[in-house]
Short mmCIF file of C-alpha atoms and ligand atoms in Angstrom, two decimals:
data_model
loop_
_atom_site.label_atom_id
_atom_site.label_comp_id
_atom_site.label_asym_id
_atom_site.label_seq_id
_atom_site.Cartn_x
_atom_site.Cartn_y
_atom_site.Cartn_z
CA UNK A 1 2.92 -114.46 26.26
CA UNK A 2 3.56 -112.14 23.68
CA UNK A 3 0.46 -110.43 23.84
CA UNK A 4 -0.06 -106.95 25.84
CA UNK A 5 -2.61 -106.84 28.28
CA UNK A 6 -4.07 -103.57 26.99
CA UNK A 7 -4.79 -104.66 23.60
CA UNK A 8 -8.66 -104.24 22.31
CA UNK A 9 -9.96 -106.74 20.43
CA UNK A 10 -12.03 -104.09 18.80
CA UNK A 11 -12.64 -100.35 19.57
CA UNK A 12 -14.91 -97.56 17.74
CA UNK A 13 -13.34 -94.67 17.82
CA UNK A 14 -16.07 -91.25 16.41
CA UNK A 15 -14.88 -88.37 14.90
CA UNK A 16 -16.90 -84.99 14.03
CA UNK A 17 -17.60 -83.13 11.09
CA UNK A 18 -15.92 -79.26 10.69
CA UNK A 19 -17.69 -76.04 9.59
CA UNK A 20 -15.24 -73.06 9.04
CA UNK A 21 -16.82 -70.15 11.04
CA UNK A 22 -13.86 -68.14 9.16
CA UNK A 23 -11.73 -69.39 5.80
CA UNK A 24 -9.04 -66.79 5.12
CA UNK A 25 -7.06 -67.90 1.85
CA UNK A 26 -3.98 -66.43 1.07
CA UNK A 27 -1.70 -66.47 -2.71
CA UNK A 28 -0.56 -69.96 -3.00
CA UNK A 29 2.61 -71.23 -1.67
CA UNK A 30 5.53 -72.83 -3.19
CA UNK A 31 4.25 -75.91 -2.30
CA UNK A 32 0.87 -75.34 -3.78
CA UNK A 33 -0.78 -75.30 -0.52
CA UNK A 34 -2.43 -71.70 0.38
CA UNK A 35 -1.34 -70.02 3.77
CA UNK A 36 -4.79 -70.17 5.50
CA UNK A 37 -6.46 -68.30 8.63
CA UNK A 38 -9.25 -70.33 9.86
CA UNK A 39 -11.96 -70.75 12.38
CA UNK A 40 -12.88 -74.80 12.53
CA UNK A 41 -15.82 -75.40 14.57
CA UNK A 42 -16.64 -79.20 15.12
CA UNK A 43 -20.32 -80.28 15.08
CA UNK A 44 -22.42 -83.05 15.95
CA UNK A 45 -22.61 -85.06 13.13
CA UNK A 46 -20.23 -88.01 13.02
CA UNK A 47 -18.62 -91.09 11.42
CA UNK A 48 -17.89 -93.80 13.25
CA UNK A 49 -14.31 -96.03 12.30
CA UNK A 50 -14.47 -99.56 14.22
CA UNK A 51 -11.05 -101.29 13.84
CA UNK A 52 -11.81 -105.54 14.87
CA UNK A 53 -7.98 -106.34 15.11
CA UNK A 54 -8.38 -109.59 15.04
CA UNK A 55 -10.00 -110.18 11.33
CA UNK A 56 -7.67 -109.56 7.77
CA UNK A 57 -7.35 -106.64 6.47
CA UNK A 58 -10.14 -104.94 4.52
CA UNK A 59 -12.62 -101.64 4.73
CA UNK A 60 -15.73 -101.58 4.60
CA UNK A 61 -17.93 -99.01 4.58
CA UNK A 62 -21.72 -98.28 4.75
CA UNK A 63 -23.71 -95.35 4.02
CA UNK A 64 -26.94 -94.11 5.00
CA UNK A 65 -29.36 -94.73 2.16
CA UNK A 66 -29.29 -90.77 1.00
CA UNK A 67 -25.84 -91.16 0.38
CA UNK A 68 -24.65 -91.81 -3.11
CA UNK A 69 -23.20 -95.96 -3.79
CA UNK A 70 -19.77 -96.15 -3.87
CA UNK A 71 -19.00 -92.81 -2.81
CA UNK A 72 -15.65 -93.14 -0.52
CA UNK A 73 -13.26 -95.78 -1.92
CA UNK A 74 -12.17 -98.60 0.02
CA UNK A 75 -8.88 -99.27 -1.67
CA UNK A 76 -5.22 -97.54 -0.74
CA UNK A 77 -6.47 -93.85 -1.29
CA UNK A 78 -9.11 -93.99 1.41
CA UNK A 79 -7.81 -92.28 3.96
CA UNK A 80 -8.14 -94.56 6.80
CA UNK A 81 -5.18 -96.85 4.54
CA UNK A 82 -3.09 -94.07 4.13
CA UNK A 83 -3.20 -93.45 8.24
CA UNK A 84 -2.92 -97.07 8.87
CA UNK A 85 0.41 -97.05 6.38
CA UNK A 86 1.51 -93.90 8.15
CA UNK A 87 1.39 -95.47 11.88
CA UNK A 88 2.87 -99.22 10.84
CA UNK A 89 6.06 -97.27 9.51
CA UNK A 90 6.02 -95.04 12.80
CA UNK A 91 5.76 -97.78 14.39
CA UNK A 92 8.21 -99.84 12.29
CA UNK A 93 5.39 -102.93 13.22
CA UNK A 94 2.59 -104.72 10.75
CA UNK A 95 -1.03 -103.26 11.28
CA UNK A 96 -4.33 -105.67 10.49
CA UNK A 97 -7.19 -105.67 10.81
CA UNK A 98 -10.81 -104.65 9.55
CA UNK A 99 -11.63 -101.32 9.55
CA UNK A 100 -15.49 -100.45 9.14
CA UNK A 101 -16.61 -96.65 8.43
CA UNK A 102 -20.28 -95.88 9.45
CA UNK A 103 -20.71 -92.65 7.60
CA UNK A 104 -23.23 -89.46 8.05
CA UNK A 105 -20.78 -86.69 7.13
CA UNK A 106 -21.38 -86.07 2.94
CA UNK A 107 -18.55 -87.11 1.05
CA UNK A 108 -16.59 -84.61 -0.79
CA UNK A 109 -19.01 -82.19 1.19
CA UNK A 110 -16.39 -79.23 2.47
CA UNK A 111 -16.80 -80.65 6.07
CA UNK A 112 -13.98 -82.77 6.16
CA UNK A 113 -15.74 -86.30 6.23
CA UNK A 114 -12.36 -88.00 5.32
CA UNK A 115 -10.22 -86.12 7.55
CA UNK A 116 -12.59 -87.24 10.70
CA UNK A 117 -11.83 -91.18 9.46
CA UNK A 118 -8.57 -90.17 8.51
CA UNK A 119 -8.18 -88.83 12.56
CA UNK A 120 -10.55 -91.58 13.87
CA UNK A 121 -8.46 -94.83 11.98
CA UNK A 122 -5.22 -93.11 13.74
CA UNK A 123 -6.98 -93.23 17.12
CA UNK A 124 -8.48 -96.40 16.75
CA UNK A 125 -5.67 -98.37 15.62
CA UNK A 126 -3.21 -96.69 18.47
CA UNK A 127 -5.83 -97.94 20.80
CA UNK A 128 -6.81 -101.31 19.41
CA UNK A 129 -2.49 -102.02 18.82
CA UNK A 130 -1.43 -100.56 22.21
CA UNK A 131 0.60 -98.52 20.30
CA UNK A 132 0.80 -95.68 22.95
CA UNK A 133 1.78 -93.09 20.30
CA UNK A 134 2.59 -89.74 21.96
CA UNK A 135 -0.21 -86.53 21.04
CA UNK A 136 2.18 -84.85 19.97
CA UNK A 137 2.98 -87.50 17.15
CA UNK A 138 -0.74 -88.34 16.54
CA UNK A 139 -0.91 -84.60 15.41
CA UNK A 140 2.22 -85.17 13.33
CA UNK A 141 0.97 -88.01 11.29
CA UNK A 142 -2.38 -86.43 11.22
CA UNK A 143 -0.86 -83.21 9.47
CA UNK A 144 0.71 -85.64 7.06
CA UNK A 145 -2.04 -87.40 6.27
CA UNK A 146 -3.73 -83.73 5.65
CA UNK A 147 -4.61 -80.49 6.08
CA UNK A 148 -7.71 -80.85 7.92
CA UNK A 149 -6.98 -84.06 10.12
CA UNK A 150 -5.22 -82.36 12.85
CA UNK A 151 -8.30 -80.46 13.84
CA UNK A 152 -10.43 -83.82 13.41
CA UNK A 153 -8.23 -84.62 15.96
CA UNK A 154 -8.57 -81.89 18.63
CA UNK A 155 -11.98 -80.68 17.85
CA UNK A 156 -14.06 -78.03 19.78
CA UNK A 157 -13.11 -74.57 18.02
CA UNK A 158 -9.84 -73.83 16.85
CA UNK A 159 -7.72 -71.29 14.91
CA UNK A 160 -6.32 -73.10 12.06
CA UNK A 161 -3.18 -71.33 10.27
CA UNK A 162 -0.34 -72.62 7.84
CA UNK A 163 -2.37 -74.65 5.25
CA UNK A 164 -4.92 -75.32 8.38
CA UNK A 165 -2.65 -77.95 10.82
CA UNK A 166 -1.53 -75.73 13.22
CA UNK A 167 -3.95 -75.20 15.54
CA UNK A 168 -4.87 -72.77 18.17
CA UNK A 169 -7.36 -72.84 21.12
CA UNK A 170 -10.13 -70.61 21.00
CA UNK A 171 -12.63 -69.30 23.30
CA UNK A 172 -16.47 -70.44 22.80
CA UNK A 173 -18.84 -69.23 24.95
CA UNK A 174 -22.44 -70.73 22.96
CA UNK A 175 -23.77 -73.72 21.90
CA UNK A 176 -24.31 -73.15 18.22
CA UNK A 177 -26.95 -74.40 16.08
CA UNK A 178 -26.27 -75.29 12.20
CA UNK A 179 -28.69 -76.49 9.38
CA UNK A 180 -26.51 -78.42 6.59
CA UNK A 181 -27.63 -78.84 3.02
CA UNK A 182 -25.59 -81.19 1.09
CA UNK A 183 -25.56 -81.08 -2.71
CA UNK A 184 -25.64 -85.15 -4.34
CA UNK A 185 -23.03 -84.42 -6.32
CA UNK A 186 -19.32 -83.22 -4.41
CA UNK A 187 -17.03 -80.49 -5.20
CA UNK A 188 -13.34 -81.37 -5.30
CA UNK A 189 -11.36 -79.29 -3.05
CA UNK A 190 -7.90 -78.15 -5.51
CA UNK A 191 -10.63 -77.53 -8.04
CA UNK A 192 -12.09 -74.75 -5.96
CA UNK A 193 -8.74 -73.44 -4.78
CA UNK A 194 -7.97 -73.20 -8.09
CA UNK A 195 -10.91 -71.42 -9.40
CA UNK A 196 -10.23 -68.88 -6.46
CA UNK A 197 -6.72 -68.16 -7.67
CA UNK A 198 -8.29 -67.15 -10.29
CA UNK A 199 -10.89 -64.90 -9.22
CA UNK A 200 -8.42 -63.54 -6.52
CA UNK A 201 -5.17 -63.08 -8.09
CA UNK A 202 -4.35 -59.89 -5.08
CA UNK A 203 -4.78 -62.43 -2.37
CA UNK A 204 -2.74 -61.74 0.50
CA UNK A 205 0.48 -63.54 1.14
CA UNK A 206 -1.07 -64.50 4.97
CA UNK A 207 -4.54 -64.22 5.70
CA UNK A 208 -5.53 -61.77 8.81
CA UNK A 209 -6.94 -63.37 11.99
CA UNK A 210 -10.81 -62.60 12.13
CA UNK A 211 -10.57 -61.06 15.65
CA UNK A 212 -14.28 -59.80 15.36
CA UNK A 213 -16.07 -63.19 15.09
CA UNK A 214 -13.53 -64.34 17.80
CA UNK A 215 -15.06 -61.85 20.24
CA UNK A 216 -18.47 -62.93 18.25
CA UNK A 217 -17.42 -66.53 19.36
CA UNK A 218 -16.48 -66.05 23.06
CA UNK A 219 -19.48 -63.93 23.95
CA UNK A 220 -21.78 -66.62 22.79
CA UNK A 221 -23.86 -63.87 20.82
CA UNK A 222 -25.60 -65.79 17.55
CA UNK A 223 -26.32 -62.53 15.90
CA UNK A 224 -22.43 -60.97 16.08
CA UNK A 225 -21.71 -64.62 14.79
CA UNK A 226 -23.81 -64.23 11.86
CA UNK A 227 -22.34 -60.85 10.89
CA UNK A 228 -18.74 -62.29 11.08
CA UNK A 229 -19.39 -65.27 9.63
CA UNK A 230 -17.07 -65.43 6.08
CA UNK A 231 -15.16 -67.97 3.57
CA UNK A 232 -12.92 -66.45 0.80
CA UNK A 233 -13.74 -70.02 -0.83
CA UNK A 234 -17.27 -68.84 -1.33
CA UNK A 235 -16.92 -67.06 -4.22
CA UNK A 236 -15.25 -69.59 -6.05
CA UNK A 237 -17.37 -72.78 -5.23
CA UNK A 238 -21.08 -70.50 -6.11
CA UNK A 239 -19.25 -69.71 -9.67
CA UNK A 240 -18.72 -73.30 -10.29
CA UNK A 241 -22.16 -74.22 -8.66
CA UNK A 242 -24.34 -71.06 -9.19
CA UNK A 243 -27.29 -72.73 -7.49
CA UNK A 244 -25.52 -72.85 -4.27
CA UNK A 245 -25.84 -68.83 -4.09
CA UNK A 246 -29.51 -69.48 -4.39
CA UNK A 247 -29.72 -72.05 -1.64
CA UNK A 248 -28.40 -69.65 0.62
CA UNK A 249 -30.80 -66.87 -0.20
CA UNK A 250 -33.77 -69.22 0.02
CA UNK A 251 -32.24 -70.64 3.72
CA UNK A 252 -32.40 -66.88 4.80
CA UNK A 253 -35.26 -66.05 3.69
CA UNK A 254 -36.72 -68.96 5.38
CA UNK A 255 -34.89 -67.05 8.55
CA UNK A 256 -31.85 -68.76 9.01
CA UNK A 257 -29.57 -65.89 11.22
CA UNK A 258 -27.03 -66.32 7.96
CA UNK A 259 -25.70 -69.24 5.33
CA UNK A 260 -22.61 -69.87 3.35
CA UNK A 261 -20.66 -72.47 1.60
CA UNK A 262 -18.73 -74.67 4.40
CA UNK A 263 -15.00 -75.08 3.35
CA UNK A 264 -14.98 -75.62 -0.12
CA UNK A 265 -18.03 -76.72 -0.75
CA UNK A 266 -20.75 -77.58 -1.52
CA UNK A 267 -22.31 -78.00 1.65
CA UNK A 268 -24.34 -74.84 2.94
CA UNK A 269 -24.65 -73.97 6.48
CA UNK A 270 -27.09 -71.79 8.03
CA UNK A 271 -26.68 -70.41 11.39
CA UNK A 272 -30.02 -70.76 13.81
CA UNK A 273 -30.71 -68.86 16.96
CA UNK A 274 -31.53 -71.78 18.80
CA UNK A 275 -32.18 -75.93 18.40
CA UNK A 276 -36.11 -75.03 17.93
CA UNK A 277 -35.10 -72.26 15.27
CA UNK A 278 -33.04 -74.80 13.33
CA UNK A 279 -35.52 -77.77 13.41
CA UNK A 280 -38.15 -74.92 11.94
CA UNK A 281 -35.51 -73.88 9.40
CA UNK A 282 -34.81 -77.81 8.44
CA UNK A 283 -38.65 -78.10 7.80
CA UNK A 284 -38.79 -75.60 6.05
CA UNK A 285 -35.74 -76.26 3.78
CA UNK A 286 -37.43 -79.57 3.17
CA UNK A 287 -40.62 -78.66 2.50
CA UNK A 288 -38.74 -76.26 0.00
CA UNK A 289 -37.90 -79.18 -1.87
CA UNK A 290 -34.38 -80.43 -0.19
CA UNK A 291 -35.00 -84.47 0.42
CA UNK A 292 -31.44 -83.75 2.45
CA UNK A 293 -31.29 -81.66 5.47
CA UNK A 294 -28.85 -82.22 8.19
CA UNK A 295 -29.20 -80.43 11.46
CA UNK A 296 -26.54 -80.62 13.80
CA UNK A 297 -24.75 -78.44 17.33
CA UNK A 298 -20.87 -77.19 18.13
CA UNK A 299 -19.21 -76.99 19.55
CA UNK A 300 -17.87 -81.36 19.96
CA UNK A 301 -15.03 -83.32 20.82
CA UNK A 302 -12.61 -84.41 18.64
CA UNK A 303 -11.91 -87.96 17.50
CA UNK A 304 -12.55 -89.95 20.76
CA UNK A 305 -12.89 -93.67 22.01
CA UNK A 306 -16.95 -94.62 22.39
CA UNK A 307 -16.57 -98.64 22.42
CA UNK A 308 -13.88 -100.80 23.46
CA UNK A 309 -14.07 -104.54 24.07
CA UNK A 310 -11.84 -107.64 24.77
O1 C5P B 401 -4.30 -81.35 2.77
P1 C5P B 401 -5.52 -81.89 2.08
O2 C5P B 401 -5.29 -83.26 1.51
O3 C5P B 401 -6.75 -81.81 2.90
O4 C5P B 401 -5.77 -80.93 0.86
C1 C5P B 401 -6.49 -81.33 -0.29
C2 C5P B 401 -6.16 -80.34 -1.39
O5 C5P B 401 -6.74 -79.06 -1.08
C3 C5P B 401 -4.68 -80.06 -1.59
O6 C5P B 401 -4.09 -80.99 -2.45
C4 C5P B 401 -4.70 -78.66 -2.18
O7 C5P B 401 -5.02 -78.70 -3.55
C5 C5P B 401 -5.88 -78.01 -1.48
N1 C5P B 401 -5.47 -77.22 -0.29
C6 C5P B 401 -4.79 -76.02 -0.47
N2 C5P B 401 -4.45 -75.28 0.62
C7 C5P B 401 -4.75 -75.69 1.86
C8 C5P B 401 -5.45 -76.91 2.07
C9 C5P B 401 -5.79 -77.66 0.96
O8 C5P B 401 -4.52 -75.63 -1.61
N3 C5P B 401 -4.41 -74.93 2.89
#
């Protein structure tokens, strides 16, 4: 009997999309990476990654039908491969399997859709191996895998700093209420750290710590929120996408408490008082003309377990 007793035949592990609440970019590094001071905030809409350890390798991956075809590649760059790579040489054993992705979170959206399968494929192949690797070397791998997949991890609301993997717990005190947009067509993330060199060429060397929409945060107060809410990226991703600086206008005029880019874009989030105040907001976004409106709550959990089976 070579076989552990714990093994899972198959286990779905979900992971949760991030909004920044804060994205404080600093000069770039030497490594090209920008020293960052960031609130993450995960919310409510998720991607599923089921691992079936018993079937040959392969992803697979479906979309919901407003999704664009073909969107998230399925060969050695996705990053559910790279983490699967990553924990075999940890590891120093083969890992199979099929891996499936059931995605809601836009692709190339700002919210860290491949980060959460990135975190969820490390979970889920831990779990479905017995691999019994230590948190403190999940987050490890996760940080190598990249900047955002640590926090996929964690979840809830965090202070991110370095380029965004080491992570802080912060006080929440509300249950917070977000209308996405996405845009069909992504932004690509070095493109818009690029562009924001440019337009910033004084940024700081580190970023300061937003204590205002921290207190904002842990009293639970929407409208504090609002006013604190900010992401040097911002500037950058509505120069490269001008129409993103009207989406936000039209979102509060429609009433929404405040909107901006999320990350680097080009998803826009809008801040609602409450879940009837965002489900308003979403009709009116769509009535607006927006076929795609996304409405989702934070703070969640991080990349956890929902299905395991023999
Ligand atoms: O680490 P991750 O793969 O998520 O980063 C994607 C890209 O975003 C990096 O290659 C880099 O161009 C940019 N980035 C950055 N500074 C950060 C995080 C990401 O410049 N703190």
């Amino acid at each position: 009997m070579t076989q552990s007793v714990h093994r899972s035949a198959g286990v779905t592990v979900r992971a949760a999309a991030k909004i920044n609440l804060h994205l404080g970019v600093g000069a770039p590094r030497a490594d090209g990476f920008h020293p960052l001071a960031t609130v993450f905030q995960a919310v409510g809409l998720c991607d599923d990654v089921t691992v079936s350890a018993d079937e040959p390798w392969e992803i697979q991956v479906s979309t919901p039908s407003w999704m664009p075809d073909g969107a998230v590649p399925t060969d050695a760059s996705n990053l559910v491969a790279r983490a699967a790579d990553l924990l075999s040489r940890h590891h120093d054993v083969p890992l199979g399997g099929r891996v499936a992705i059931d995605k809601a979170i836009p692709v190339a959206g700002g919210l860290a859709g491949g980060s959460a399968n990135g975190a969820a494929a490390l979970v889920a192949l831990d779990r479905a191996f017995d691999l019994a690797t230590s948190d403190d070397d999940l987050l490890a791998l996760a940080a190598e895998l990249g900047s955002d997949v640590p926090f996929a991890l964690v979840g809830g609301t965090a202070l991110g700093r370095g380029r965004g993997e080491l992570l802080d717990h912060v006080a929440d005190g509300g249950t917070w209420w977000w209308v996405m947009v996405p845009s069909a067509e992504g932004l690509s993330t070095p493109d818009v750290y690029r562009h924001h060199d440019r337009l910033r060429p004084d940024a700081p060397v580190e970023p300061e710590v937003p204590h205002a929409l921290l207190e904002a945060l842990a009293a639970g107060e929407p409208l504090a929120l609002a006013r604190h809410l900010h992401n040097d990226l911002e500037a950058a991703a509505v120069d490269l996408r001008p129409e993103l600086g009207e989406l936000i206008a039209r979102g509060e005029s429609e009433g929404a408490l405040r909107g901006m880019v999320s990350g680097s874009g080009p998803t826009v989030v809008f801040l609602a008082e409450s879940a009837d105040h965002a489900r308003d907001l979403a009709g009116a976004l769509m009535r607006g003309g927006h076929d795609v409106v996304l409405v989702a709550n934070g703070a969640v959990a991080g990349a956890h377990v929902v299905t395991s089976y023999a």
